[in-house]
Amino acid sequence: MEAVVHKANTRGKVDFGWLKSNHTFSFGSYMNPERIRFGSLRVLNDDIVAPGRGFDPHPHQDMEIISIPIKGALEHKDSIGTSGVITSGEVQVMSAGTGIVHSEYNHSETDPVNFLQIWVIPDKRGAQPRYDQKKFLPEDRKNRFQVVVAPKESPEGLWINQNAWFSLGNAEAGKELQYESRNKSGGVYAFLISGKVNINGTELSTRDGAGFPRTDLLKVNALEDSELLLMDVPEIQ
């Protein structure tokens, strides 16, 4: 099937002063009936939070929430007694399950934080709320894909309650990376953090996204030095 392309400049935009955000899929005040989700991938927000500011405590339920800092440090606290700070190179997962209240703040008083917040619809409702974070070495994804999020039964990455696999890759200009889909009845959504690539004939630039439904293999040709996030997700029933 043809790729579903979402160019960076077509995303929904929010500017509250302390928060600047771009929404790939419908979220909050941004509603686009053609951009509700891609398979079980429901939210992909590209957030910039001002120094010392953040999201006050707020609830979530029955959603798998993944945060990936691109630049800066993000501070987390929640109602199950967890607190922590994640920086670039780390990944955070939170299973909201039966219900959780959390806050997110820029840990720095001087520099903004830019992070991706991603929501995945879980494979079951009413799971036990949980939190985890982990640092992943960038050298382990040089010209290859590094699994950072995976299902519970996988030994790779941080686990979530869904048959979803998130992989980060850093590709040098001129290199080709290949990725074999694990959800062939779902698809793979690619989000280009930086650079320029061609994926199966579709060219993407910085902050562009593209969904590749029911695909077996992605061939990623780096036209520039590039950093890429692949989200391999099932369709939801």
mmCIF file of C-alpha atoms in Angstrom:
data_model
loop_
_atom_site.group_PDB
_atom_site.id
_atom_site.type_symbol
_atom_site.label_atom_id
_atom_site.label_comp_id
_atom_site.label_asym_id
_atom_site.label_seq_id
_atom_site.Cartn_x
_atom_site.Cartn_y
_atom_site.Cartn_z
ATOM 1 C CA MET A 1 0.000 0.000 0.000
ATOM 2 C CA GLU A 2 1.035 3.618 -0.519
ATOM 3 C CA ALA A 3 2.737 5.484 2.280
ATOM 4 C CA VAL A 4 0.692 7.998 4.272
ATOM 5 C CA VAL A 5 2.896 11.100 4.429
ATOM 6 C CA HIS A 6 2.607 13.848 7.041
ATOM 7 C CA LYS A 7 4.948 16.732 6.240
ATOM 8 C CA ALA A 8 6.322 18.676 9.194
ATOM 9 C CA ASN A 9 4.590 21.925 8.222
ATOM 10 C CA THR A 10 1.146 20.264 8.078
ATOM 11 C CA ARG A 11 1.093 19.212 11.732
ATOM 12 C CA GLY A 12 -1.292 20.806 14.204
ATOM 13 C CA LYS A 13 0.397 23.644 16.082
ATOM 14 C CA VAL A 14 -0.024 24.931 19.631
ATOM 15 C CA ASP A 15 1.794 27.899 21.186
ATOM 16 C CA PHE A 16 1.044 28.727 24.815
ATOM 17 C CA GLY A 17 4.283 30.641 25.307
ATOM 18 C CA TRP A 18 5.698 28.168 27.817
ATOM 19 C CA LEU A 19 4.748 25.269 25.500
ATOM 20 C CA LYS A 20 5.190 25.000 21.753
ATOM 21 C CA SER A 21 3.925 21.748 20.294
ATOM 22 C CA ASN A 22 3.371 20.101 16.923
ATOM 23 C CA HIS A 23 0.797 17.318 16.708
ATOM 24 C CA THR A 24 1.104 14.682 13.985
ATOM 25 C CA PHE A 25 -2.292 13.236 14.982
ATOM 26 C CA SER A 26 -5.434 14.855 16.383
ATOM 27 C CA PHE A 27 -4.845 15.999 19.939
ATOM 28 C CA GLY A 28 -6.398 18.596 22.231
ATOM 29 C CA SER A 29 -7.676 21.536 20.201
ATOM 30 C CA TYR A 30 -6.247 20.096 16.961
ATOM 31 C CA MET A 31 -8.808 17.859 15.295
ATOM 32 C CA ASN A 32 -8.266 16.417 11.838
ATOM 33 C CA PRO A 33 -10.572 13.492 10.951
ATOM 34 C CA GLU A 34 -7.954 12.220 8.496
ATOM 35 C CA ARG A 35 -5.323 12.092 11.244
ATOM 36 C CA ILE A 36 -6.764 10.195 14.162
ATOM 37 C CA ARG A 37 -4.226 7.384 14.423
ATOM 38 C CA PHE A 38 -1.980 4.983 12.544
ATOM 39 C CA GLY A 39 -2.836 1.503 13.720
ATOM 40 C CA SER A 40 -2.468 1.545 17.507
ATOM 41 C CA LEU A 41 -0.280 4.680 17.342
ATOM 42 C CA ARG A 42 -2.612 7.385 18.640
ATOM 43 C CA VAL A 43 -0.482 10.444 19.554
ATOM 44 C CA LEU A 44 2.846 11.786 18.308
ATOM 45 C CA ASN A 45 3.574 15.188 19.837
ATOM 46 C CA ASP A 46 6.787 17.146 19.315
ATOM 47 C CA ASP A 47 6.943 19.381 22.416
ATOM 48 C CA ILE A 48 9.216 22.253 23.422
ATOM 49 C CA VAL A 49 8.814 23.372 27.050
ATOM 50 C CA ALA A 50 10.308 26.613 28.402
ATOM 51 C CA PRO A 51 12.835 26.574 31.264
ATOM 52 C CA GLY A 52 11.275 25.831 34.634
ATOM 53 C CA ARG A 53 7.832 25.219 33.169
ATOM 54 C CA GLY A 54 5.792 22.110 32.495
ATOM 55 C CA PHE A 55 2.600 20.111 32.777
ATOM 56 C CA ASP A 56 0.946 20.174 36.205
ATOM 57 C CA PRO A 57 -0.379 16.876 37.641
ATOM 58 C CA HIS A 58 -3.008 15.394 35.324
ATOM 59 C CA PRO A 59 -4.607 11.943 34.903
ATOM 60 C CA HIS A 60 -4.302 9.260 32.242
ATOM 61 C CA GLN A 61 -5.989 5.894 31.839
ATOM 62 C CA ASP A 62 -5.604 2.884 29.518
ATOM 63 C CA MET A 63 -2.791 4.274 27.390
ATOM 64 C CA GLU A 64 0.881 3.383 26.905
ATOM 65 C CA ILE A 65 2.875 6.647 26.998
ATOM 66 C CA ILE A 66 6.436 6.908 25.707
ATOM 67 C CA SER A 67 8.620 9.999 26.125
ATOM 68 C CA ILE A 68 11.863 10.491 24.189
ATOM 69 C CA PRO A 69 13.918 13.639 24.931
ATOM 70 C CA ILE A 70 15.663 15.058 21.877
ATOM 71 C CA LYS A 71 17.376 17.935 23.678
ATOM 72 C CA GLY A 72 17.401 18.837 27.351
ATOM 73 C CA ALA A 73 16.061 17.129 30.477
ATOM 74 C CA LEU A 74 12.516 16.194 31.487
ATOM 75 C CA GLU A 75 11.433 15.672 35.112
ATOM 76 C CA HIS A 76 8.640 13.212 35.941
ATOM 77 C CA LYS A 77 6.585 12.554 39.096
ATOM 78 C CA ASP A 78 3.519 10.335 39.440
ATOM 79 C CA SER A 79 0.879 8.999 41.805
ATOM 80 C CA ILE A 80 2.480 5.550 42.142
ATOM 81 C CA GLY A 81 5.493 7.079 43.876
ATOM 82 C CA THR A 82 7.870 7.295 40.938
ATOM 83 C CA SER A 83 10.068 10.281 40.172
ATOM 84 C CA GLY A 84 12.944 10.698 37.783
ATOM 85 C CA VAL A 85 14.730 12.834 35.208
ATOM 86 C CA ILE A 86 15.353 11.711 31.650
ATOM 87 C CA THR A 87 17.787 13.342 29.246
ATOM 88 C CA SER A 88 18.677 12.958 25.580
ATOM 89 C CA GLY A 89 19.644 9.344 24.986
ATOM 90 C CA GLU A 90 17.096 8.011 27.459
ATOM 91 C CA VAL A 91 13.565 6.698 26.922
ATOM 92 C CA GLN A 92 10.671 6.691 29.400
ATOM 93 C CA VAL A 93 7.576 4.476 29.375
ATOM 94 C CA MET A 94 4.439 4.785 31.478
ATOM 95 C CA SER A 95 1.502 2.381 31.432
ATOM 96 C CA ALA A 96 -1.503 4.386 32.601
ATOM 97 C CA GLY A 97 -3.696 1.291 32.970
ATOM 98 C CA THR A 98 -6.377 1.618 35.640
ATOM 99 C CA GLY A 99 -5.335 5.214 36.211
ATOM 100 C CA ILE A 100 -2.305 7.323 37.015
ATOM 101 C CA VAL A 101 -1.676 11.003 37.731
ATOM 102 C CA HIS A 102 1.647 12.489 36.671
ATOM 103 C CA SER A 103 3.443 15.744 36.050
ATOM 104 C CA GLU A 104 6.175 16.636 33.583
ATOM 105 C CA TYR A 105 8.461 19.637 33.935
ATOM 106 C CA ASN A 106 11.518 21.009 32.250
ATOM 107 C CA HIS A 107 14.272 20.065 34.690
ATOM 108 C CA SER A 108 16.360 23.080 33.665
ATOM 109 C CA GLU A 109 15.787 26.668 34.778
ATOM 110 C CA THR A 110 17.849 28.017 31.868
ATOM 111 C CA ASP A 111 17.367 25.835 28.774
ATOM 112 C CA PRO A 112 14.271 24.552 26.940
ATOM 113 C CA VAL A 113 13.552 20.843 26.652
ATOM 114 C CA ASN A 114 12.409 19.257 23.398
ATOM 115 C CA PHE A 115 10.860 15.812 23.621
ATOM 116 C CA LEU A 116 8.552 13.468 21.765
ATOM 117 C CA GLN A 117 5.487 12.267 23.650
ATOM 118 C CA ILE A 118 3.889 9.245 22.028
ATOM 119 C CA TRP A 119 0.718 7.374 22.971
ATOM 120 C CA VAL A 120 0.019 3.789 21.960
ATOM 121 C CA ILE A 121 -3.377 2.161 22.484
ATOM 122 C CA PRO A 122 -2.772 -0.894 24.722
ATOM 123 C CA ASP A 123 -3.733 -4.470 23.919
ATOM 124 C CA LYS A 124 -5.869 -4.673 27.068
ATOM 125 C CA ARG A 125 -7.677 -2.322 29.411
ATOM 126 C CA GLY A 126 -7.222 -2.127 33.157
ATOM 127 C CA ALA A 127 -3.524 -2.984 33.359
ATOM 128 C CA GLN A 128 -1.502 -2.228 36.478
ATOM 129 C CA PRO A 129 0.004 1.288 36.209
ATOM 130 C CA ARG A 130 3.787 1.249 35.919
ATOM 131 C CA TYR A 131 6.788 3.415 35.014
ATOM 132 C CA ASP A 132 10.272 2.723 33.689
ATOM 133 C CA GLN A 133 13.165 4.525 32.047
ATOM 134 C CA LYS A 134 16.444 3.480 30.467
ATOM 135 C CA LYS A 135 19.506 4.979 28.812
ATOM 136 C CA PHE A 136 20.411 3.690 25.354
ATOM 137 C CA LEU A 137 23.910 4.158 23.951
ATOM 138 C CA PRO A 138 23.948 6.127 20.659
ATOM 139 C CA GLU A 139 26.882 4.096 19.350
ATOM 140 C CA ASP A 140 24.607 1.045 19.377
ATOM 141 C CA ARG A 141 22.415 2.606 16.687
ATOM 142 C CA LYS A 142 25.085 3.930 14.332
ATOM 143 C CA ASN A 143 24.025 2.819 10.844
ATOM 144 C CA ARG A 144 21.605 0.312 12.362
ATOM 145 C CA PHE A 145 18.340 0.219 14.268
ATOM 146 C CA GLN A 146 18.317 -0.083 18.041
ATOM 147 C CA VAL A 147 15.167 -1.391 19.760
ATOM 148 C CA VAL A 148 14.116 0.921 22.609
ATOM 149 C CA VAL A 149 10.490 -0.198 23.186
ATOM 150 C CA ALA A 150 9.083 -3.699 22.762
ATOM 151 C CA PRO A 151 6.341 -6.047 24.032
ATOM 152 C CA LYS A 152 6.650 -7.523 27.525
ATOM 153 C CA GLU A 153 7.905 -10.909 26.353
ATOM 154 C CA SER A 154 10.834 -9.382 24.441
ATOM 155 C CA PRO A 155 14.304 -9.146 26.017
ATOM 156 C CA GLU A 156 14.919 -5.894 24.116
ATOM 157 C CA GLY A 157 14.076 -2.345 25.144
ATOM 158 C CA LEU A 158 11.515 -1.116 27.644
ATOM 159 C CA TRP A 159 8.277 -3.078 27.582
ATOM 160 C CA ILE A 160 4.724 -1.856 27.058
ATOM 161 C CA ASN A 161 1.311 -3.536 26.934
ATOM 162 C CA GLN A 162 1.138 -3.803 23.161
ATOM 163 C CA ASN A 163 2.810 -5.748 20.346
ATOM 164 C CA ALA A 164 4.703 -2.591 19.352
ATOM 165 C CA TRP A 165 8.380 -2.111 18.624
ATOM 166 C CA PHE A 166 10.118 1.298 18.624
ATOM 167 C CA SER A 167 13.575 1.538 17.078
ATOM 168 C CA LEU A 168 15.992 4.452 16.799
ATOM 169 C CA GLY A 169 18.567 4.655 14.024
ATOM 170 C CA ASN A 170 21.400 7.046 13.200
ATOM 171 C CA ALA A 171 22.358 6.784 9.542
ATOM 172 C CA GLU A 172 25.355 8.422 7.929
ATOM 173 C CA ALA A 173 24.843 10.077 4.541
ATOM 174 C CA GLY A 174 25.001 7.507 1.752
ATOM 175 C CA LYS A 175 24.179 4.516 3.959
ATOM 176 C CA GLU A 176 21.200 2.209 3.506
ATOM 177 C CA LEU A 177 19.479 0.722 6.539
ATOM 178 C CA GLN A 178 16.911 -2.049 6.260
ATOM 179 C CA TYR A 179 14.077 -2.800 8.649
ATOM 180 C CA GLU A 180 11.860 -5.884 8.553
ATOM 181 C CA SER A 181 8.370 -5.245 9.917
ATOM 182 C CA ARG A 182 7.182 -7.283 12.894
ATOM 183 C CA ASN A 183 3.522 -6.251 12.393
ATOM 184 C CA LYS A 184 2.877 -7.083 8.765
ATOM 185 C CA SER A 185 -0.885 -6.734 9.206
ATOM 186 C CA GLY A 186 -0.372 -3.342 10.878
ATOM 187 C CA GLY A 187 2.444 -1.144 9.715
ATOM 188 C CA VAL A 188 5.476 0.985 10.485
ATOM 189 C CA TYR A 189 5.339 4.721 11.130
ATOM 190 C CA ALA A 190 8.618 6.553 10.488
ATOM 191 C CA PHE A 191 9.373 9.909 12.108
ATOM 192 C CA LEU A 192 12.501 11.719 10.957
ATOM 193 C CA ILE A 193 14.033 13.531 13.921
ATOM 194 C CA SER A 194 16.715 15.151 11.765
ATOM 195 C CA GLY A 195 18.254 14.897 8.310
ATOM 196 C CA LYS A 196 16.865 13.696 4.997
ATOM 197 C CA VAL A 197 16.057 10.130 3.921
ATOM 198 C CA ASN A 198 14.307 8.153 1.221
ATOM 199 C CA ILE A 199 12.201 5.256 2.513
ATOM 200 C CA ASN A 200 10.814 2.870 -0.109
ATOM 201 C CA GLY A 201 10.678 5.746 -2.596
ATOM 202 C CA THR A 202 9.217 8.322 -0.176
ATOM 203 C CA GLU A 203 11.493 11.259 0.654
ATOM 204 C CA LEU A 204 11.335 12.715 4.147
ATOM 205 C CA SER A 205 12.990 15.777 5.672
ATOM 206 C CA THR A 206 13.447 16.817 9.299
ATOM 207 C CA ARG A 207 10.293 16.240 11.388
ATOM 208 C CA ASP A 208 8.360 14.673 8.509
ATOM 209 C CA GLY A 209 6.474 11.483 9.254
ATOM 210 C CA ALA A 210 5.171 8.655 7.068
ATOM 211 C CA GLY A 211 3.150 5.535 7.739
ATOM 212 C CA PHE A 212 3.837 2.388 5.732
ATOM 213 C CA PRO A 213 0.820 0.062 6.102
ATOM 214 C CA ARG A 214 1.155 -3.710 5.829
ATOM 215 C CA THR A 215 4.733 -3.633 4.657
ATOM 216 C CA ASP A 216 7.365 -6.374 4.894
ATOM 217 C CA LEU A 217 10.563 -4.365 4.525
ATOM 218 C CA LEU A 218 11.647 -0.747 4.740
ATOM 219 C CA LYS A 219 14.745 0.381 2.867
ATOM 220 C CA VAL A 220 16.019 3.607 4.391
ATOM 221 C CA ASN A 221 18.526 5.493 2.241
ATOM 222 C CA ALA A 222 20.174 8.388 4.089
ATOM 223 C CA LEU A 223 20.528 11.425 1.828
ATOM 224 C CA GLU A 224 22.110 13.305 4.753
ATOM 225 C CA ASP A 225 23.280 12.304 8.214
ATOM 226 C CA SER A 226 19.929 11.411 9.771
ATOM 227 C CA GLU A 227 18.262 10.337 13.010
ATOM 228 C CA LEU A 228 15.098 8.286 12.625
ATOM 229 C CA LEU A 229 12.434 6.748 14.868
ATOM 230 C CA LEU A 230 10.469 3.748 13.582
ATOM 231 C CA MET A 231 7.240 2.754 15.347
ATOM 232 C CA ASP A 232 6.140 -0.748 14.340
ATOM 233 C CA VAL A 233 2.542 -1.119 15.517
ATOM 234 C CA PRO A 234 -0.395 -3.490 15.054
ATOM 235 C CA GLU A 235 -3.798 -2.499 13.790
ATOM 236 C CA ILE A 236 -6.403 -2.351 16.540
ATOM 237 C CA GLN A 237 -9.543 -4.460 16.387
#
